XYZ file of N, CA and C in Angstrom:
603
model
N 17.029 18.816 -68.974
C 16.665 17.414 -68.709
C 18.087 16.868 -68.429
N 18.166 15.873 -67.228
C 19.344 15.564 -66.886
C 19.492 14.041 -67.303
N 20.696 13.428 -67.534
C 20.756 12.352 -67.807
C 21.238 11.473 -66.501
N 20.592 10.611 -66.088
C 20.670 9.860 -64.823
C 21.191 8.350 -65.089
N 22.428 8.011 -64.557
C 22.787 6.651 -64.513
C 22.246 5.948 -63.476
N 21.393 4.729 -63.331
C 20.828 4.175 -62.386
C 21.579 2.775 -62.054
N 22.456 2.590 -61.029
C 23.382 1.472 -61.088
C 23.079 0.553 -59.738
N 22.710 -0.805 -60.225
C 22.230 -1.868 -59.113
C 23.571 -2.525 -58.882
N 24.055 -2.633 -57.820
C 25.213 -3.474 -57.314
C 24.960 -4.732 -56.790
N 23.736 -5.253 -56.848
C 23.391 -6.475 -56.470
C 23.691 -7.505 -57.283
N 24.397 -8.616 -56.686
C 24.681 -9.700 -57.683
C 23.500 -10.902 -57.906
N 22.247 -10.400 -57.427
C 21.109 -11.291 -57.478
C 20.137 -11.117 -58.744
N 19.842 -12.040 -59.213
C 18.773 -11.860 -60.459
C 17.504 -11.582 -60.082
N 17.003 -11.776 -58.771
C 15.831 -11.480 -58.126
C 16.063 -10.234 -57.255
N 16.721 -9.409 -57.354
C 17.392 -8.377 -56.454
C 16.094 -7.325 -56.137
N 15.975 -7.129 -54.843
C 14.926 -6.258 -54.306
C 15.519 -4.826 -54.583
N 17.006 -4.821 -54.533
C 17.664 -3.407 -54.799
C 17.434 -3.185 -56.240
N 17.508 -3.997 -57.321
C 17.248 -3.539 -58.624
C 15.994 -3.122 -58.978
N 14.978 -3.892 -58.067
C 13.722 -3.634 -58.288
C 13.315 -2.066 -57.707
N 13.949 -1.809 -56.802
C 13.604 -0.491 -55.990
C 14.181 0.571 -56.822
N 15.284 0.249 -57.455
C 16.008 1.414 -58.366
C 15.116 1.611 -59.750
N 14.508 0.502 -60.271
C 13.706 0.643 -61.549
C 12.283 1.430 -60.988
N 11.739 1.110 -59.956
C 10.898 1.883 -59.435
C 11.033 3.414 -59.447
N 12.139 3.764 -58.612
C 12.533 5.127 -58.699
C 12.926 5.703 -59.884
N 13.453 4.986 -60.897
C 13.573 5.205 -62.319
C 12.653 5.878 -62.812
N 11.373 5.191 -62.704
C 10.202 5.646 -63.401
C 9.930 7.109 -62.712
N 10.144 7.232 -61.464
C 9.661 8.629 -60.996
C 10.484 9.654 -61.699
N 11.727 9.422 -61.959
C 12.717 10.410 -62.481
C 12.390 10.677 -63.969
N 12.073 9.655 -64.599
C 11.455 9.840 -65.936
C 10.323 10.783 -65.963
N 9.384 10.431 -65.127
C 8.208 11.156 -65.079
C 8.394 12.569 -64.854
N 9.503 13.022 -64.283
C 10.001 14.261 -63.980
C 10.762 15.093 -65.367
N 10.874 14.214 -66.355
C 11.633 14.680 -67.553
C 13.053 14.272 -67.717
N 13.657 13.564 -66.744
C 14.897 13.018 -66.932
C 14.956 11.826 -67.794
N 16.276 11.680 -68.437
C 16.558 10.625 -69.215
C 17.180 9.585 -68.119
N 16.878 8.232 -68.007
C 17.492 7.404 -67.139
C 17.979 6.193 -67.757
N 19.115 5.881 -67.364
C 19.797 4.674 -68.032
C 20.243 3.621 -67.057
N 19.638 2.579 -67.047
C 19.781 1.414 -65.984
C 21.011 0.793 -66.057
N 21.745 0.329 -65.300
C 23.020 -0.475 -65.165
C 22.871 -1.462 -64.144
N 22.814 -2.605 -64.616
C 22.872 -3.747 -63.451
C 24.251 -4.358 -63.718
N 25.177 -4.200 -62.568
C 26.414 -4.431 -62.614
C 26.623 -5.978 -62.885
N 25.723 -6.910 -62.334
C 25.748 -8.111 -62.567
C 25.754 -8.706 -63.881
N 25.193 -7.869 -64.920
C 25.215 -8.140 -66.454
C 26.733 -8.054 -66.968
N 27.363 -7.311 -66.412
C 28.780 -7.013 -66.982
C 29.681 -8.473 -66.881
N 30.619 -8.720 -67.666
C 31.353 -9.955 -67.520
C 32.271 -10.160 -66.476
N 31.871 -11.404 -65.674
C 32.613 -11.585 -64.481
C 34.121 -11.603 -64.705
N 34.475 -12.032 -65.631
C 35.967 -12.092 -65.768
C 36.603 -10.962 -66.209
N 35.709 -10.043 -66.706
C 36.575 -8.543 -66.797
C 36.395 -7.880 -65.550
N 35.276 -7.921 -64.766
C 35.334 -7.571 -63.446
C 36.444 -7.850 -62.441
N 36.444 -9.343 -62.324
C 37.433 -9.923 -61.568
C 38.740 -9.766 -62.078
N 39.063 -9.763 -63.132
C 40.419 -9.732 -63.945
C 40.974 -8.121 -64.206
N 39.903 -7.299 -63.701
C 40.383 -5.896 -63.706
C 40.801 -5.792 -65.150
N 39.928 -6.033 -66.282
C 40.087 -5.876 -67.694
C 39.495 -4.396 -68.159
N 40.442 -3.323 -67.868
C 40.066 -2.144 -68.151
C 39.531 -1.881 -69.576
N 40.163 -2.874 -70.479
C 40.012 -2.767 -71.942
C 38.752 -3.628 -72.514
N 38.140 -4.173 -71.671
C 37.082 -5.015 -72.089
C 35.885 -4.101 -72.649
N 35.414 -4.404 -73.892
C 34.337 -3.483 -74.258
C 33.092 -3.136 -73.518
N 32.824 -3.976 -72.488
C 31.789 -3.747 -71.568
C 32.101 -2.877 -70.496
N 33.368 -2.964 -70.199
C 33.837 -2.243 -68.948
C 33.903 -0.696 -69.571
N 34.578 -0.673 -70.714
C 34.463 0.452 -71.724
C 33.281 1.310 -71.602
N 32.311 0.424 -72.072
C 30.988 1.022 -72.188
C 30.340 1.648 -70.871
N 30.708 0.773 -69.587
C 30.108 1.240 -68.372
C 30.762 2.497 -68.093
N 32.275 2.544 -68.417
C 32.826 3.748 -68.097
C 32.303 4.955 -68.650
N 32.057 4.757 -70.021
C 31.249 5.860 -70.872
C 30.033 6.314 -70.303
N 29.306 5.346 -69.684
C 28.046 5.705 -69.228
C 27.969 6.499 -67.920
N 29.046 6.323 -67.250
C 29.384 7.018 -66.066
C 29.739 8.550 -66.284
N 30.739 8.560 -67.497
C 31.223 9.676 -68.108
C 30.066 10.571 -68.588
N 29.142 10.007 -69.305
C 28.039 10.796 -69.722
C 27.060 11.181 -69.006
N 26.741 10.584 -67.782
C 25.773 11.036 -67.022
C 26.010 12.307 -65.985
N 24.912 13.002 -65.874
C 24.952 14.213 -65.017
C 24.778 13.837 -63.587
N 23.946 12.796 -63.176
C 23.725 12.349 -62.087
C 23.636 10.796 -61.970
N 24.190 10.385 -60.832
C 24.035 8.744 -60.685
C 23.354 8.342 -59.475
N 22.518 7.273 -59.502
C 21.789 6.613 -58.495
C 22.680 5.419 -58.305
N 23.162 5.057 -56.961
C 23.860 3.752 -56.900
C 22.934 3.291 -55.633
N 22.495 1.955 -56.033
C 21.903 1.070 -55.007
C 22.901 -0.273 -54.908
N 22.785 -0.605 -53.557
C 23.557 -1.831 -53.123
C 22.813 -2.631 -52.129
N 22.706 -3.825 -51.984
C 22.379 -4.520 -50.786
C 23.705 -4.418 -49.912
N 23.579 -4.579 -48.439
C 24.623 -4.385 -47.571
C 24.823 -5.776 -46.862
N 25.987 -6.228 -47.161
C 26.485 -7.582 -46.682
C 27.686 -7.273 -45.467
N 27.564 -7.755 -44.566
C 28.414 -7.665 -43.410
C 29.133 -6.062 -43.143
N 27.868 -5.100 -43.071
C 28.205 -3.733 -42.742
C 28.811 -2.919 -44.164
N 28.784 -3.505 -45.145
C 29.670 -2.939 -46.229
C 28.701 -3.117 -47.703
N 29.145 -2.308 -48.621
C 28.460 -2.415 -49.869
C 28.743 -3.552 -50.602
N 27.984 -4.112 -51.649
C 28.471 -5.377 -52.200
C 29.908 -5.162 -52.890
N 30.589 -6.642 -52.695
C 31.734 -6.814 -53.441
C 31.675 -6.658 -54.926
N 30.421 -6.982 -55.672
C 30.299 -6.753 -57.104
C 30.479 -5.403 -57.493
N 29.704 -4.448 -56.638
C 29.822 -2.892 -56.782
C 31.177 -2.556 -56.682
N 32.146 -3.111 -55.792
C 33.481 -2.594 -55.556
C 34.039 -3.026 -56.890
N 33.889 -4.137 -57.320
C 34.825 -4.559 -58.586
C 34.562 -3.554 -59.772
N 33.463 -2.823 -59.885
C 33.153 -2.046 -61.052
C 33.736 -0.554 -60.631
N 33.453 -0.209 -59.335
C 33.878 1.126 -58.803
C 35.628 1.184 -58.945
N 36.386 -0.205 -58.660
C 37.764 -0.110 -58.767
C 38.158 0.166 -60.197
N 37.514 -0.053 -61.316
C 37.717 -0.050 -62.448
C 37.276 1.299 -63.192
N 36.835 1.832 -62.333
C 36.364 3.422 -63.026
C 37.632 4.259 -62.917
N 37.645 5.311 -63.562
C 38.949 6.275 -63.351
C 38.839 6.785 -62.072
N 39.895 7.285 -61.429
C 39.813 7.619 -59.904
C 38.970 8.611 -59.886
N 38.728 9.798 -60.826
C 37.577 10.812 -60.433
C 36.496 10.660 -61.500
N 35.859 9.509 -61.558
C 34.848 9.332 -62.507
C 33.651 10.057 -62.058
N 33.406 10.407 -60.728
C 32.239 11.243 -60.281
C 32.402 12.554 -60.299
N 33.486 13.206 -60.665
C 33.720 14.496 -60.637
C 32.514 15.450 -61.362
N 32.059 16.425 -60.670
C 31.034 17.144 -61.404
C 29.556 16.698 -61.238
N 29.469 15.326 -60.477
C 28.146 14.625 -60.912
C 27.578 14.660 -59.535
N 26.185 14.716 -59.502
C 25.407 14.573 -58.300
C 24.981 13.180 -58.025
N 25.103 12.755 -56.765
C 25.000 11.073 -56.426
C 24.027 11.188 -55.500
N 23.219 10.019 -55.778
C 22.283 9.463 -54.690
C 22.438 8.014 -54.258
N 23.057 7.796 -53.012
C 23.368 6.501 -52.604
C 22.186 5.963 -51.881
N 21.806 4.670 -52.138
C 20.662 3.950 -51.749
C 21.083 2.511 -51.337
N 20.620 1.935 -50.126
C 20.924 0.602 -49.724
C 19.916 -0.180 -49.363
N 19.869 -1.492 -49.423
C 19.050 -2.507 -48.786
C 19.516 -3.267 -47.878
N 18.728 -4.013 -46.998
C 19.211 -4.954 -45.873
C 18.191 -5.308 -45.161
N 18.576 -6.636 -44.467
C 17.500 -7.218 -43.648
C 17.188 -6.664 -42.419
N 18.224 -5.937 -41.889
C 18.212 -5.232 -40.417
C 18.592 -3.753 -40.288
N 18.020 -3.111 -39.517
C 18.502 -1.594 -39.549
C 19.894 -1.546 -38.891
N 20.688 -2.741 -38.331
C 21.971 -2.595 -38.129
C 23.081 -2.284 -39.222
N 22.233 -2.334 -40.400
C 23.184 -1.998 -41.455
C 23.051 -0.533 -42.019
N 22.388 0.143 -41.302
C 21.901 1.589 -41.748
C 23.327 2.467 -41.973
N 24.093 2.241 -41.225
C 25.438 3.199 -41.108
C 26.150 3.033 -42.260
N 26.015 1.670 -42.960
C 26.964 1.271 -44.078
C 26.920 2.354 -45.158
N 25.846 3.037 -45.299
C 25.871 4.198 -46.277
C 26.822 5.290 -46.175
N 26.710 5.818 -44.697
C 27.813 7.061 -44.432
C 28.974 6.428 -44.144
N 29.221 5.323 -43.667
C 30.633 4.796 -43.471
C 31.444 4.113 -44.270
N 30.698 3.515 -45.160
C 31.355 2.479 -46.304
C 31.251 3.149 -47.708
N 29.962 3.321 -48.055
C 29.774 3.798 -49.343
C 29.932 5.343 -49.935
N 29.426 6.131 -48.821
C 29.599 7.727 -48.905
C 31.103 8.179 -49.188
N 32.201 7.612 -48.355
C 33.451 8.084 -48.236
C 34.341 7.588 -49.955
N 33.751 6.379 -50.190
C 34.274 5.919 -51.520
C 33.900 6.928 -52.763
N 32.434 7.291 -52.839
C 31.806 8.045 -53.845
C 32.396 9.576 -53.568
N 32.855 10.062 -52.187
C 33.393 11.328 -52.286
C 34.754 11.242 -52.929
N 35.574 10.363 -52.549
C 36.785 10.124 -53.042
C 37.036 10.014 -54.480
N 35.837 9.728 -55.271
C 35.956 9.784 -56.534
C 35.314 10.912 -57.219
N 35.185 12.079 -56.297
C 35.177 13.445 -56.944
C 33.473 13.898 -57.109
N 32.714 13.060 -56.543
C 31.358 13.490 -56.635
C 31.122 15.042 -56.301
N 30.560 15.749 -56.838
C 30.451 17.438 -56.550
C 29.353 17.222 -55.776
N 28.067 16.638 -55.522
C 27.174 16.630 -54.463
C 26.515 15.218 -54.380
N 26.850 14.741 -52.995
C 26.032 13.600 -52.706
C 25.172 13.870 -51.902
N 23.874 13.655 -52.273
C 22.691 13.971 -51.541
C 22.359 13.001 -50.244
N 21.648 13.218 -49.356
C 21.241 12.407 -48.510
C 20.788 11.338 -48.921
N 21.273 9.933 -48.686
C 20.622 8.836 -49.032
C 19.533 8.082 -48.363
N 19.499 6.887 -48.484
C 18.382 6.083 -47.762
C 18.577 4.637 -47.639
N 18.357 4.064 -46.556
C 18.555 2.590 -46.310
C 16.901 2.108 -46.233
N 16.777 0.799 -47.103
C 15.462 0.323 -47.065
C 15.467 -1.072 -46.570
N 14.648 -1.474 -45.702
C 14.670 -2.714 -45.107
C 13.983 -3.796 -46.324
N 14.588 -4.916 -46.462
C 14.079 -5.861 -47.564
C 12.759 -6.118 -47.497
N 12.058 -6.141 -46.180
C 10.559 -6.579 -46.015
C 9.839 -5.129 -46.525
N 10.312 -4.098 -46.607
C 9.800 -3.006 -47.173
C 9.419 -3.032 -48.556
N 9.909 -3.855 -49.175
C 9.839 -4.025 -50.800
C 9.269 -5.149 -51.283
N 7.947 -5.223 -51.754
C 7.108 -6.205 -52.040
C 6.610 -6.053 -53.493
N 5.892 -7.067 -53.933
C 5.489 -6.918 -55.489
C 3.977 -7.011 -55.257
N 3.307 -6.173 -55.883
C 1.838 -5.882 -56.087
C 1.284 -7.085 -57.042
N -0.171 -7.080 -56.999
C -0.896 -8.150 -57.876
C -0.512 -7.702 -59.225
N -0.078 -6.465 -59.651
C 0.119 -5.975 -61.070
C 1.634 -6.337 -61.580
N 2.429 -6.857 -60.595
C 4.001 -7.138 -60.660
C 4.890 -5.964 -60.357
N 4.264 -4.641 -59.916
C 4.843 -3.586 -59.894
C 5.286 -3.498 -58.389
N 6.490 -2.764 -58.108
C 7.012 -2.539 -56.636
C 6.102 -1.849 -55.622
N 5.840 -2.621 -54.627
C 4.981 -1.582 -53.568
C 6.116 -1.374 -52.213
N 5.850 -0.235 -51.959
C 6.837 0.189 -50.802
C 6.159 0.212 -49.624
N 6.537 -0.100 -48.419
C 5.872 0.124 -47.172
C 5.779 1.641 -46.944
N 4.827 2.194 -46.321
C 4.638 3.741 -46.042
C 5.986 4.080 -45.415
N 6.518 3.160 -44.537
C 7.552 3.601 -43.672
C 8.857 3.968 -44.613
N 8.864 3.392 -45.558
C 10.110 3.708 -46.640
C 9.600 4.630 -47.749
N 8.379 4.607 -48.180
C 7.937 5.280 -49.308
C 7.959 6.806 -49.046
N 7.768 7.397 -47.990
C 7.543 8.722 -47.922
C 9.215 9.393 -47.719
N 10.197 8.781 -46.883
C 11.489 9.364 -46.997
C 11.983 8.964 -48.531
N 11.694 8.030 -49.045
C 12.345 8.042 -50.280
C 11.984 8.981 -51.351
N 10.632 9.252 -51.253
C 10.070 10.344 -52.118
C 10.887 11.401 -51.881
N 11.108 11.897 -50.440
C 11.924 13.091 -50.145
C 13.322 13.076 -50.745
N 14.079 11.910 -50.521
C 15.516 11.847 -50.964
C 15.391 12.162 -52.592
N 14.603 11.301 -53.241
C 14.433 11.352 -54.766
C 14.169 12.936 -55.150
N 13.387 13.579 -54.399
C 12.965 15.060 -54.599
C 14.380 15.797 -54.561
N 15.129 15.449 -53.530
C 16.272 16.200 -53.100
C 17.102 16.304 -54.370
N 17.381 14.980 -54.959
C 18.425 14.386 -55.800
C 17.942 15.129 -57.190
N 16.507 15.109 -57.468
C 15.911 15.947 -58.654
C 16.203 17.226 -58.811
N 16.075 18.067 -57.339
C 16.155 19.385 -57.192
C 17.717 19.696 -57.425
N 18.459 18.865 -56.980
C 19.973 19.272 -57.165
C 20.318 19.108 -58.481
N 19.864 17.973 -59.360
C 20.157 17.991 -60.716
C 19.605 19.054 -61.640
N 18.238 19.811 -61.065
C 17.916 20.905 -61.810
C 18.843 22.048 -61.579
N 19.405 21.995 -60.452
C 20.563 23.375 -60.284
C 21.599 23.107 -60.999
N 22.044 21.994 -61.367
C 23.484 21.905 -61.858
C 23.411 21.496 -63.663
N 22.300 21.337 -63.886
C 22.134 21.160 -65.391
C 21.363 21.987 -66.233
N 21.744 22.867 -67.093
C 21.102 23.869 -67.661
C 19.776 23.327 -68.366
N 18.806 23.948 -68.312
C 17.485 23.746 -69.060
C 17.694 23.877 -70.341
N 17.293 22.682 -71.148
C 17.516 22.789 -72.528
C 16.364 23.728 -73.255
N 16.907 24.429 -74.277
C 15.934 25.159 -75.080
C 14.861 24.674 -75.766
N 13.709 24.963 -75.491
C 12.676 24.329 -76.244
C 12.862 24.492 -77.754
N 12.532 23.300 -78.407
C 12.557 23.319 -79.907
C 11.761 24.126 -80.606
N 12.017 24.874 -81.876
C 11.142 25.771 -82.496
C 10.360 25.012 -83.298
N 10.675 23.828 -83.565
C 9.781 23.072 -84.614
C 9.308 21.888 -83.853
N 8.283 21.347 -84.329
C 7.879 19.954 -83.655
C 7.066 20.107 -82.536
N 6.395 18.986 -82.125
C 5.627 19.066 -80.962
C 6.004 17.958 -79.957
N 6.677 16.977 -80.296
C 7.086 15.902 -79.309
C 8.213 16.219 -78.575
N 8.440 15.624 -77.302
C 9.714 15.586 -76.751
C 10.116 14.182 -76.243
N 11.224 13.982 -76.682
C 11.842 12.509 -76.702
C 12.192 12.473 -75.175
N 11.827 11.225 -74.663
C 12.099 10.707 -73.277
C 12.417 9.354 -73.389
N 13.420 9.079 -72.329
C 13.634 7.508 -72.288
C 12.571 6.791 -71.398
N 13.044 5.450 -71.714
C 11.902 4.490 -70.986
C 13.008 3.501 -70.190
N 12.214 3.180 -69.033
C 13.135 2.015 -68.592
C 12.226 0.751 -68.514
N 12.727 -0.296 -68.849
C 11.707 -1.429 -69.060
C 11.595 -1.986 -67.410
N 10.205 -2.426 -67.028
C 9.951 -2.525 -65.790
C 10.048 -4.203 -65.801
N 10.728 -4.500 -64.742
C 11.263 -5.988 -64.760
C 9.950 -6.900 -64.410
N 9.989 -7.836 -64.875
C 9.075 -8.949 -64.696
C 8.712 -9.541 -63.465
N 7.723 -9.969 -63.018
C 7.628 -10.599 -61.465
C 8.498 -11.547 -61.277
N 9.127 -11.550 -60.272
C 10.168 -12.414 -59.923
C 9.829 -13.303 -58.711
């Protein structure tokens, strides 16, 4: 079982990006992985903007990155670039914070004109931070992320199928890099993490 940090770089409280990530988190949990959600917008703005490396919440976020075997990073795309909020956090992490880690980059936006932001804006930064393996990411149109009658996320089939594929590739990469834990000799239960499902917004 791998530990996955799922990072939303959206500044919005009603973020489609965050809802998409939490939807995918559930898939990874179902495969036996521990998933830790991190919404960058919940970190103190004064610490992010003031580059306060010693702030307890920044220290905690840095420790979460260090603990994780895999990182899912989701961001809305603004003006052909990943969010400024995400940049403030990445700038506070150690230079090689992603060393040895498997990373899945995801982006959302209103038009396919932003598709190349993943490869030309975000991926080079992740690579420079030492990521061992950046699996192919995916760009999801905002209109492909909707809310069902039960409050859950509904993905347009045009995005659901490729997302299933990239998440499967990410999970397979984790399985290759993280040793399989030895089954316990006593007891019958297996502890798994749970991720809270966002309320309908």
